[in-house]
Amino acid sequence: MKLIYSRPKSLKKAVFHYCPGCGHSVAHRLICEVIDEMGLQEKTLGIPPPGCSVFAYNYFDVDMAESAHGRGAAVATGVKRAYPEIVVFTYQGDGDLAGIGTAETIHAANRGENITTIFINNAVYGMTGGQMAPTTLCGMKTTTTPYGRDHLLEGHPIKMSEILALLEGVAYIERVAVNSPSNIRKTKKAIAKAFQMQLDKRGFSMVEILSPCPTNWKMSSVQAWKWVDEEMAKVFPLGVFKDVTEKKDAD
Amino acid sequence: MKLIYSRPKSLKKAVFHYCPGCGHSVAHRLICEVIDEMGLQEKTLGIPPPGCSVFAYNYFDVDMAESAHGRGAAVATGVKRAYPEIVVFTYQGDGDLAGIGTAETIHAANRGENITTIFINNAVYGMTGGQMAPTTLCGMKTTTTPYGRDHLLEGHPIKMSEILALLEGVAYIERVAVNSPSNIRKTKKAIAKAFQMQLDKRGFSMVEILSPCPTNWKMSSVQAWKWVDEEMAKVFPLGVFKDVTEKKDAD
Amino acid sequence: MDGNSAIGEAAIRAGCRCYFGYPITPQNELTEYMAMHLSRKKGCAFVQAESELAAINMVYGASLVGARAMTSSSSPGISLKQEGISYLAACELPAVIVNMQRGGPGLGSISAAQSDYFQATRGGGHGDYRTIVLGPSSVQELADLTMRAFELADKYKIPVIILGDGVLGQMMEPVEFKKEAPAELPIRENSLRGATGRPSKIVKTFTSNPSELEEINWSLFRRYTLIKKQETTCETFMVDDARLVVIAFGIAARIAKGAIKTARAEGLKIGLLRPITLWPFPEEQVKEVAKTTGQFLVFEMNMGQMIEDVQLALAGQGEVAFYGRPGGVIPAPSEVARVITRLYYQKGLK
Amino acid sequence: MDGNSAIGEAAIRAGCRCYFGYPITPQNELTEYMAMHLSRKKGCAFVQAESELAAINMVYGASLVGARAMTSSSSPGISLKQEGISYLAACELPAVIVNMQRGGPGLGSISAAQSDYFQATRGGGHGDYRTIVLGPSSVQELADLTMRAFELADKYKIPVIILGDGVLGQMMEPVEFKKEAPAELPIRENSLRGATGRPSKIVKTFTSNPSELEEINWSLFRRYTLIKKQETTCETFMVDDARLVVIAFGIAARIAKGAIKTARAEGLKIGLLRPITLWPFPEEQVKEVAKTTGQFLVFEMNMGQMIEDVQLALAGQGEVAFYGRPGGVIPAPSEVARVITRLYYQKGLK
Amino acid sequence: MLIKTLIAGFGGQGVLSMGLNLAEAAMLEGKNVTYLPAYGAEVRGGTANCTVAISDDEIASPVASSPEFVVAMNQPSAVKFQHHIQSGGLFFLNSSLVEVEILRGDIEIVRVAANKIAEELGSPKAANMVMLGALTRKSGLVELASMIETLKRIMGAKKKLVDVNEKALKTGYDLF
Amino acid sequence: MLIKTLIAGFGGQGVLSMGLNLAEAAMLEGKNVTYLPAYGAEVRGGTANCTVAISDDEIASPVASSPEFVVAMNQPSAVKFQHHIQSGGLFFLNSSLVEVEILRGDIEIVRVAANKIAEELGSPKAANMVMLGALTRKSGLVELASMIETLKRIMGAKKKLVDVNEKALKTGYDLF
Amino acid sequence: MIVRPAEKTPVRSLLIIVSDKQSTAKIVRGAIVISRELCKGCELCISFCPKKVISQSDKLNAAGYLSAVFSDNGQCTGCAICAIVCPEVAIEVYRE
Amino acid sequence: MIVRPAEKTPVRSLLIIVSDKQSTAKIVRGAIVISRELCKGCELCISFCPKKVISQSDKLNAAGYLSAVFSDNGQCTGCAICAIVCPEVAIEVYRE
Ligand SMILES: Cc1ncc(C[n+]2csc(CCOP(=O)(O)OP(=O)(O)O)c2C)c(N)n1
Ligand SMILES: Cc1ncc(C[n+]2csc(CCOP(=O)(O)OP(=O)(O)O)c2C)c(N)n1
Ligand code: SF4
Ligand code: SF4
Ligand code: SF4
Ligand code: SF4
Ligand code: SF4
Ligand code: SF4
Ligand SMILES: [Mg+2]
Ligand SMILES: [Mg+2]
């Protein structure tokens, strides 16, 4: 029998600190698979955020550097402008990218920075204990919306992929999910495509990944994975929001 | 003969510090006219920004408070949440609102804060001496784009009205211009409508005003006013981007 | 009750109806307490801001219209608030800002630390200004000083920083609240609620005339002098006959007190001076103690910050030793006792 | 050449190829100079960031991959960079940060001031860290110290702050550059340019183990001790026979020098000590001078900040008077001369 | 007398409520008490611990570098905390889940098959209460009655839950 | 000897280039020189001013609280700066635009109808140079030759422009 | 810092508008009054006036601008376009 | 601070994966190996396996989780769905 599936090379042999059923772990593995398949392990620099994935550098076997909360896109801008030969990716949570880092993300995208962003949308501030994120669904109870998010007071969940797709500097935006075998496969493809955009110097690329957080959603892993389809994807529809390599009708 | 046009009551009797032909002066006057006509002089608080309009409090005869650069929307949020009876407006430049204040603006809008924003888009950092703004047109020479803005390096001008119109908390967004009698009249109507939205508690309202800056555009006033139509409005089309009070076809 | 929640409850009882915050460990319980109690109540405001920057500017806004407003964060988040704090101080707007310090610099650790002392006491933002800084050392004191903070803020039109630390925020201890929550929201005079029946008002600092700004500076500092005179507080413990006095604040003072008790039990004459107001620093009290004691040990959970204030107060009188543990390390009382004892013998006090 | 442009030219000659900035008066000429010279040249990077926050984090990114990177701003903008500076310091990343101070606090004035001394020298961000702080007092020195800043930053893996002021940035004076711009961009060892032929590397500060962070703190401070020993510099002027020594930095020192010349002309024995490195502060030099002089006047364009360092250095030796003008007021040399003269007579030195 | 107790396990085991219960019971008895949960990254991936300090005097520090009593509800906690415990202290091990060999001879080891006993009682979730009962008895920190009263206070109206937990608590108490 | 000159007017009048010209001419003559333009909000709405300090010695401060020479190219500047000027100093007024009455008796007033003269010369934009010429003569700060050489340096290739300005400069110089 | 504008408005804005109105001579349908001292000579009124009854003065005002002058030749309709575009609010419009 | 991971990785991650693979007994078309110590018992593989050949152990692993167990009854197709969904990368898949 042949070994047909095992741990990717660029994923260090360490036990994840994530909770059982957490989407971060899956996203990590997929990125590593892409890095391996594209042969990027020796020329990649990853920028993880404060957030549950703060320890991502313990898993990715590529150069990695911590960033201040929300500033991943700015850090990556500095990296790439100073040394364009590197392949740089930021890894950011929804609090990080859609909350405190809104301006940095939008402007890096607008400038068309040639960087890749992996955006983990788990509708919650995971690391800090389950507070409302900008992407929390209406009605969802979190530690800072104990009565459920009320759009009249806290607003509707913000849709970063849709917003960023408006910007001309953006090369590629897709929203995927890591909650089923087929979605996971699509996620991997999207990640590969995003890195390819960077290699081809097309501009800003981002993959938004809907990612289960069983702990803060207070669900079992299996429930949480289902909930992504049943609730989250209704508010955050999956799909490609921008792809400059696609033939456009209206061109 | 009857006096049919004179200085509005809520505009203090002071000489503007603005350059000849500057759009800020016109915008100030229009806001004052609206405040007078709607009877808001005694219940309004205005939040001017750092920027050419930093001294706006010397002109508006309503309560006024300085804000830190870019934070107008956050300040207004604090104001309105603490004292909903006030009518609050922010007055912000394009560097202020679309640059450093991107996150505050987007999130206040997304939360549907019941505030009004007057957004002066003059495609340049006026106060600091004519640097590139996020809204500077491609090819335009500024002190920080001495070779002309190149979208490959500096990105395309960012369109805040279009972005904000995506957000569900937004009640009303219109882009107008103060560069001709008819546009000025439309601007006044838009400002009145924006304030009305706030009085009706409909959520976030913003009027984006394309505003000539003869000094930094290095044009005569007359040229600058023409340039708004000829160049700027092509990139920043005038019109209503969102209006929750309008009957929608697709409802 | 945990320390963070105790702050929340005390704030509400002090008439705080507006809270603007952003999550960060180890102070989330405070944000969550405020969400629970203010987010759906009429006349109250709770906003989870998009960032610390937004939060401090929301506080600025609420303070403009006369509300008792508060924000809280921990070290990195407090760094982001520095510009806003400078504006609040410059515009003479009251506000209460809680810093539940964690280990730094950088992202650091989430354990308790005291390494933002300089930032808090010397105006970490730009320009000449001060904020009142309070250094609680128990959950009860967190509650009491929170109430005091709101009063001081209003009285002197100044931002007040509560400089706590991770452990204080997390730990639970019994706490008594000395006051009922007021029924009515107090509205500060002179607030910008619209120019009804009075000329319109301006709150600003910007000027093209430096002399005008200089006058603002002088007027701020006249107020600071008054605060120094009227509000400086500290606790002393067994200093009267002490041959060595430990100076420490917050959780470190509490640890030091335990250590001193151990040492006293062994007959060592050691006392404690604990500044409660970190700014204004109890200079006079330190000088007073220096009249009878020649040896000092400053103990801080950082690399040595308050020690400068001690040295400035002493101006060469007496000898000052330092024991510091940075990065979030919380030494045990027994460890501090060893340090004290060693110093005591080294200096030939026994 | 104006001071701001001189910094730009000096930086480029020092091998700086990456500049990230955001407009603010009075330092725009620097940003504009960099736009002119770096924005379209191969191998160079100029980004006008969306904010000061973004700019300092871009510097962090460029420094990660080993580039000599720089940012500049003025007081309120520098407040916004505090978190980023704390990260740079914690991660041991070199960077040069220019603060052309203006009057504060708040939005303040755009006139020259020196009121960010505390913020710069005591780590205005969170956590225990220091940055080297240089205090130039002429356009020539702006250029020289900029070059030195890049060298120090790389040598000690530390952010270096150039603490200038509005007037220095705006004024024109002749300036000579002592070095040609290097042809090749220097790449720092140990930078994160991909794990080719070596194990992958991590740059980080976060830890769940405070002891690990404590070790980082200690290692930073060991370096700081070294810097103190090796890099402290100051200028003295006619201190040998002086009965009163003025201590001032930057533009204030320059004004003071003029005043001292006037006073000397009238036979008053007055000298000047001008710290060039503000951190590390020339403690030893101050102590040295105190051996022969008992009277000091600290003159700052703020409410009194560096005076604490002077007092700490003197530890009670000698008497220290203070003259301060905050908010952007720039006193004339004649005014300072009057202050000095008055003090001289008051103290019975003549 | 100041006594510190550290209780560790993985999430879901009710480790924090054990500590809270102990702390409140001691308060009820008029003692000085601090309760300090571990927080933040420490608790990602399912581990949790808390420290309870009980004293007649003011408590200097809520942190326990060398607690008198340590309760390890799972294997990783047993490994991690065995060296923290004070010489002469008591080490409570949930022998249902802990297999590790304890190498120290200067401490007393108290093995409680908490999960097994709880299952036998028909309430597998009450393993923490079984252990808490054992801790109450062996440590003598507080009276059983105070524990039960606190339990009732905390769980309030949910009578059935109180009953189940009270039973588990008593069973643990009666083990020794 | 340290001498400070302040030149003020409204934008477009070439106030800053007057200062620059003076500063560079003095540098050419080997003097210590600082040049400080007013900046920021000061220059919104069209006013501008700059200070040139010239000295044989190091210059202590580039700021002029009481300059020896003040040039006011327009009315508001004349009003604003008349009280700054040092006792015994010279006050250059562009009498084409300045009507204000000067109340001080301790300074010398030099009236130059700069705009009128420039117009007569056929180059209305060169009013600043007319004034600069007058300043050069009356102040004795630098040689006319240095001024002309600097002018050529700054304006470089644009021969026609240089000629026009040189003529204006000389005309101003020859007024006294 | 709360400043009552009356007490502390910066110098520049203290230039309270003095009525230096030009006389409103012969009136047909409309007329305007331009404040000579408020006017900054931007020429926008001149450019936009449909009747071309505004021109530029050849004399600088105190602030140094060539202000606009109303040439009251009876053509003015009082349409107020000049006032609408005037950034300085320097124009008052009268109509019969 | 630049740390070579080999020197300083935090304790938690030093738990290097030991091969505690269960033996890969009778092989028909596919088989999987679940690392008992990596598994966190999330049950996702169990839930997604189309052949339902994975179940939960009744014994806790060292970390305190009820790990997944492969019931090798010859049904496994080696489709790797279990491995794709496994967040812990705890599953290796073999196919003929
Ligand atoms: C300036 C600053 N503010 C706040 C924090 C605290 N903090 C750490 S991670 C985080 C957000 C976590 O949420 P998210 O980005 O959604 O990531 P997740 O944990 O959900 O993956 C916050 C607020 C910080 N480290 N720095
Ligand atoms: C934190 C901070 N950064 C920078 C500045 C300097 N600054 C003042 S106004 C301004 C921007 C002006 O541009 P814009 O907002 O477009 O207004 P305009 O002057 O064009 O009306 C800047 C960068 C500041 N005051 N504060
Ligand atoms: S809290 Fe949520 S996002 Fe964080 S590790 Fe646990 S499951 Fe994953
Ligand atoms: S610089 Fe531009 S925006 Fe500013 S006052 Fe002048 S014309 Fe108006
Ligand atoms: S009112 Fe109309 S016609 Fe009369 S001057 Fe003005 S623009 Fe011209
Ligand atoms: S529009 Fe107003 S400011 Fe401009 S020229 Fe006419 S009157 Fe003067
Ligand atoms: S490989 Fe496919 S059939 Fe085999 S265990 Fe995994 S999911 Fe089930
Ligand atoms: S999916 Fe992985 S972690 Fe989850 S139960 Fe299966 S083997 Fe274990
Ligand atoms: Mg998240
Ligand atoms: Mg602008």
PDB file of N, CA, C and O and ligand atoms in Angstrom, chain B residues 17-24 52 122 124 126-127 212-216, chain F residues 44-45, ligand 4:
ATOM      1  N   HIS B  17     -10.182  81.856   6.359  1.00  0.00           N
ATOM      2  CA  HIS B  17      -8.737  81.782   6.141  1.00  0.00           C
ATOM      3  C   HIS B  17      -8.408  80.985   4.897  1.00  0.00           C
ATOM      4  O   HIS B  17      -7.258  80.751   4.586  1.00  0.00           O
ATOM      5  N   TYR B  18      -9.424  80.514   4.213  1.00  0.00           N
ATOM      6  CA  TYR B  18      -9.172  79.679   3.036  1.00  0.00           C
ATOM      7  C   TYR B  18      -8.625  80.486   1.862  1.00  0.00           C
ATOM      8  O   TYR B  18      -8.813  81.689   1.763  1.00  0.00           O
ATOM      9  N   CYS B  19      -7.967  79.787   0.947  1.00  0.00           N
ATOM     10  CA  CYS B  19      -7.461  80.430  -0.259  1.00  0.00           C
ATOM     11  C   CYS B  19      -8.640  80.877  -1.131  1.00  0.00           C
ATOM     12  O   CYS B  19      -9.734  80.336  -1.033  1.00  0.00           O
ATOM     13  N   PRO B  20      -8.385  81.835  -2.024  1.00  0.00           N
ATOM     14  CA  PRO B  20      -9.428  82.243  -2.958  1.00  0.00           C
ATOM     15  C   PRO B  20      -9.910  81.045  -3.786  1.00  0.00           C
ATOM     16  O   PRO B  20      -9.101  80.233  -4.209  1.00  0.00           O
ATOM     17  N   GLY B  21     -11.209  80.927  -3.932  1.00  0.00           N
ATOM     18  CA  GLY B  21     -11.754  79.881  -4.788  1.00  0.00           C
ATOM     19  C   GLY B  21     -11.853  78.521  -4.143  1.00  0.00           C
ATOM     20  O   GLY B  21     -12.201  77.534  -4.799  1.00  0.00           O
ATOM     21  N   CYS B  22     -11.577  78.438  -2.870  1.00  0.00           N
ATOM     22  CA  CYS B  22     -11.575  77.147  -2.174  1.00  0.00           C
ATOM     23  C   CYS B  22     -12.992  76.641  -1.928  1.00  0.00           C
ATOM     24  O   CYS B  22     -13.872  77.393  -1.516  1.00  0.00           O
ATOM     25  N   GLY B  23     -13.189  75.358  -2.127  1.00  0.00           N
ATOM     26  CA  GLY B  23     -14.501  74.760  -1.938  1.00  0.00           C
ATOM     27  C   GLY B  23     -14.940  74.676  -0.483  1.00  0.00           C
ATOM     28  O   GLY B  23     -16.134  74.604  -0.194  1.00  0.00           O
ATOM     29  N   HIS B  24     -13.991  74.669   0.438  1.00  0.00           N
ATOM     30  CA  HIS B  24     -14.359  74.617   1.858  1.00  0.00           C
ATOM     31  C   HIS B  24     -15.301  75.755   2.226  1.00  0.00           C
ATOM     32  O   HIS B  24     -16.279  75.560   2.944  1.00  0.00           O
ATOM     33  N   CYS B  52      -7.293  71.711   6.229  1.00  0.00           N
ATOM     34  CA  CYS B  52      -7.495  73.131   5.972  1.00  0.00           C
ATOM     35  C   CYS B  52      -8.661  73.664   6.771  1.00  0.00           C
ATOM     36  O   CYS B  52      -8.699  74.831   7.145  1.00  0.00           O
ATOM     37  N   ASN B 122     -11.086  66.848  -1.981  1.00  0.00           N
ATOM     38  CA  ASN B 122     -10.382  67.761  -2.876  1.00  0.00           C
ATOM     39  C   ASN B 122      -9.139  67.109  -3.469  1.00  0.00           C
ATOM     40  O   ASN B 122      -8.230  67.769  -3.953  1.00  0.00           O
ATOM     41  N   VAL B 124      -6.556  65.838  -2.451  1.00  0.00           N
ATOM     42  CA  VAL B 124      -5.227  66.259  -2.026  1.00  0.00           C
ATOM     43  C   VAL B 124      -5.227  66.536  -0.524  1.00  0.00           C
ATOM     44  O   VAL B 124      -6.276  66.770   0.072  1.00  0.00           O
ATOM     45  N   GLY B 126      -4.696  69.150   1.638  1.00  0.00           N
ATOM     46  CA  GLY B 126      -4.558  70.585   1.458  1.00  0.00           C
ATOM     47  C   GLY B 126      -3.676  71.211   2.529  1.00  0.00           C
ATOM     48  O   GLY B 126      -2.656  71.835   2.250  1.00  0.00           O
ATOM     49  N   MET B 127      -4.057  71.007   3.757  1.00  0.00           N
ATOM     50  CA  MET B 127      -3.421  71.664   4.895  1.00  0.00           C
ATOM     51  C   MET B 127      -1.918  71.466   4.958  1.00  0.00           C
ATOM     52  O   MET B 127      -1.164  72.380   5.279  1.00  0.00           O
ATOM     53  N   PRO B 212     -13.021  72.100  -5.037  1.00  0.00           N
ATOM     54  CA  PRO B 212     -11.800  72.605  -5.670  1.00  0.00           C
ATOM     55  C   PRO B 212     -10.752  73.083  -4.670  1.00  0.00           C
ATOM     56  O   PRO B 212     -11.085  73.677  -3.649  1.00  0.00           O
ATOM     57  N   CYS B 213      -9.509  72.814  -4.977  1.00  0.00           N
ATOM     58  CA  CYS B 213      -8.376  73.308  -4.202  1.00  0.00           C
ATOM     59  C   CYS B 213      -7.411  73.980  -5.179  1.00  0.00           C
ATOM     60  O   CYS B 213      -6.431  73.377  -5.614  1.00  0.00           O
ATOM     61  N   PRO B 214      -7.737  75.220  -5.563  1.00  0.00           N
ATOM     62  CA  PRO B 214      -6.928  75.893  -6.596  1.00  0.00           C
ATOM     63  C   PRO B 214      -5.439  75.918  -6.217  1.00  0.00           C
ATOM     64  O   PRO B 214      -4.590  75.717  -7.084  1.00  0.00           O
ATOM     65  N   THR B 215      -5.154  76.116  -4.945  1.00  0.00           N
ATOM     66  CA  THR B 215      -3.762  76.262  -4.535  1.00  0.00           C
ATOM     67  C   THR B 215      -2.937  75.027  -4.845  1.00  0.00           C
ATOM     68  O   THR B 215      -1.889  75.103  -5.485  1.00  0.00           O
ATOM     69  N   ASN B 216      -3.417  73.895  -4.384  1.00  0.00           N
ATOM     70  CA  ASN B 216      -2.607  72.703  -4.577  1.00  0.00           C
ATOM     71  C   ASN B 216      -2.766  72.069  -5.952  1.00  0.00           C
ATOM     72  O   ASN B 216      -1.928  71.283  -6.373  1.00  0.00           O
TER      73      ASN B 216
ATOM     74  N   ARG F  44      -1.835  79.594   4.954  1.00  0.00           N
ATOM     75  CA  ARG F  44      -3.130  79.428   4.309  1.00  0.00           C
ATOM     76  C   ARG F  44      -3.711  80.821   4.071  1.00  0.00           C
ATOM     77  O   ARG F  44      -3.356  81.776   4.767  1.00  0.00           O
ATOM     78  N   GLY F  45      -4.523  80.956   3.058  1.00  0.00           N
ATOM     79  CA  GLY F  45      -5.151  82.248   2.838  1.00  0.00           C
ATOM     80  C   GLY F  45      -4.195  83.269   2.267  1.00  0.00           C
ATOM     81  O   GLY F  45      -4.483  84.457   2.208  1.00  0.00           O
TER      82      GLY F  45
HETATM   83  S1  SF4 I   4      -5.003  74.626   0.242  1.00  0.00           S
HETATM   84 FE1  SF4 I   4      -6.736  74.036  -1.039  1.00  0.00          FE
HETATM   85  S2  SF4 I   4      -8.244  73.192   0.360  1.00  0.00           S
HETATM   86 FE2  SF4 I   4      -6.762  74.344   1.575  1.00  0.00          FE
HETATM   87  S3  SF4 I   4      -7.610  76.389   1.816  1.00  0.00           S
HETATM   88 FE3  SF4 I   4      -6.281  76.453   0.024  1.00  0.00          FE
HETATM   89  S4  SF4 I   4      -7.599  75.945  -1.694  1.00  0.00           S
HETATM   90 FE4  SF4 I   4      -8.698  75.372   0.138  1.00  0.00          FE
END
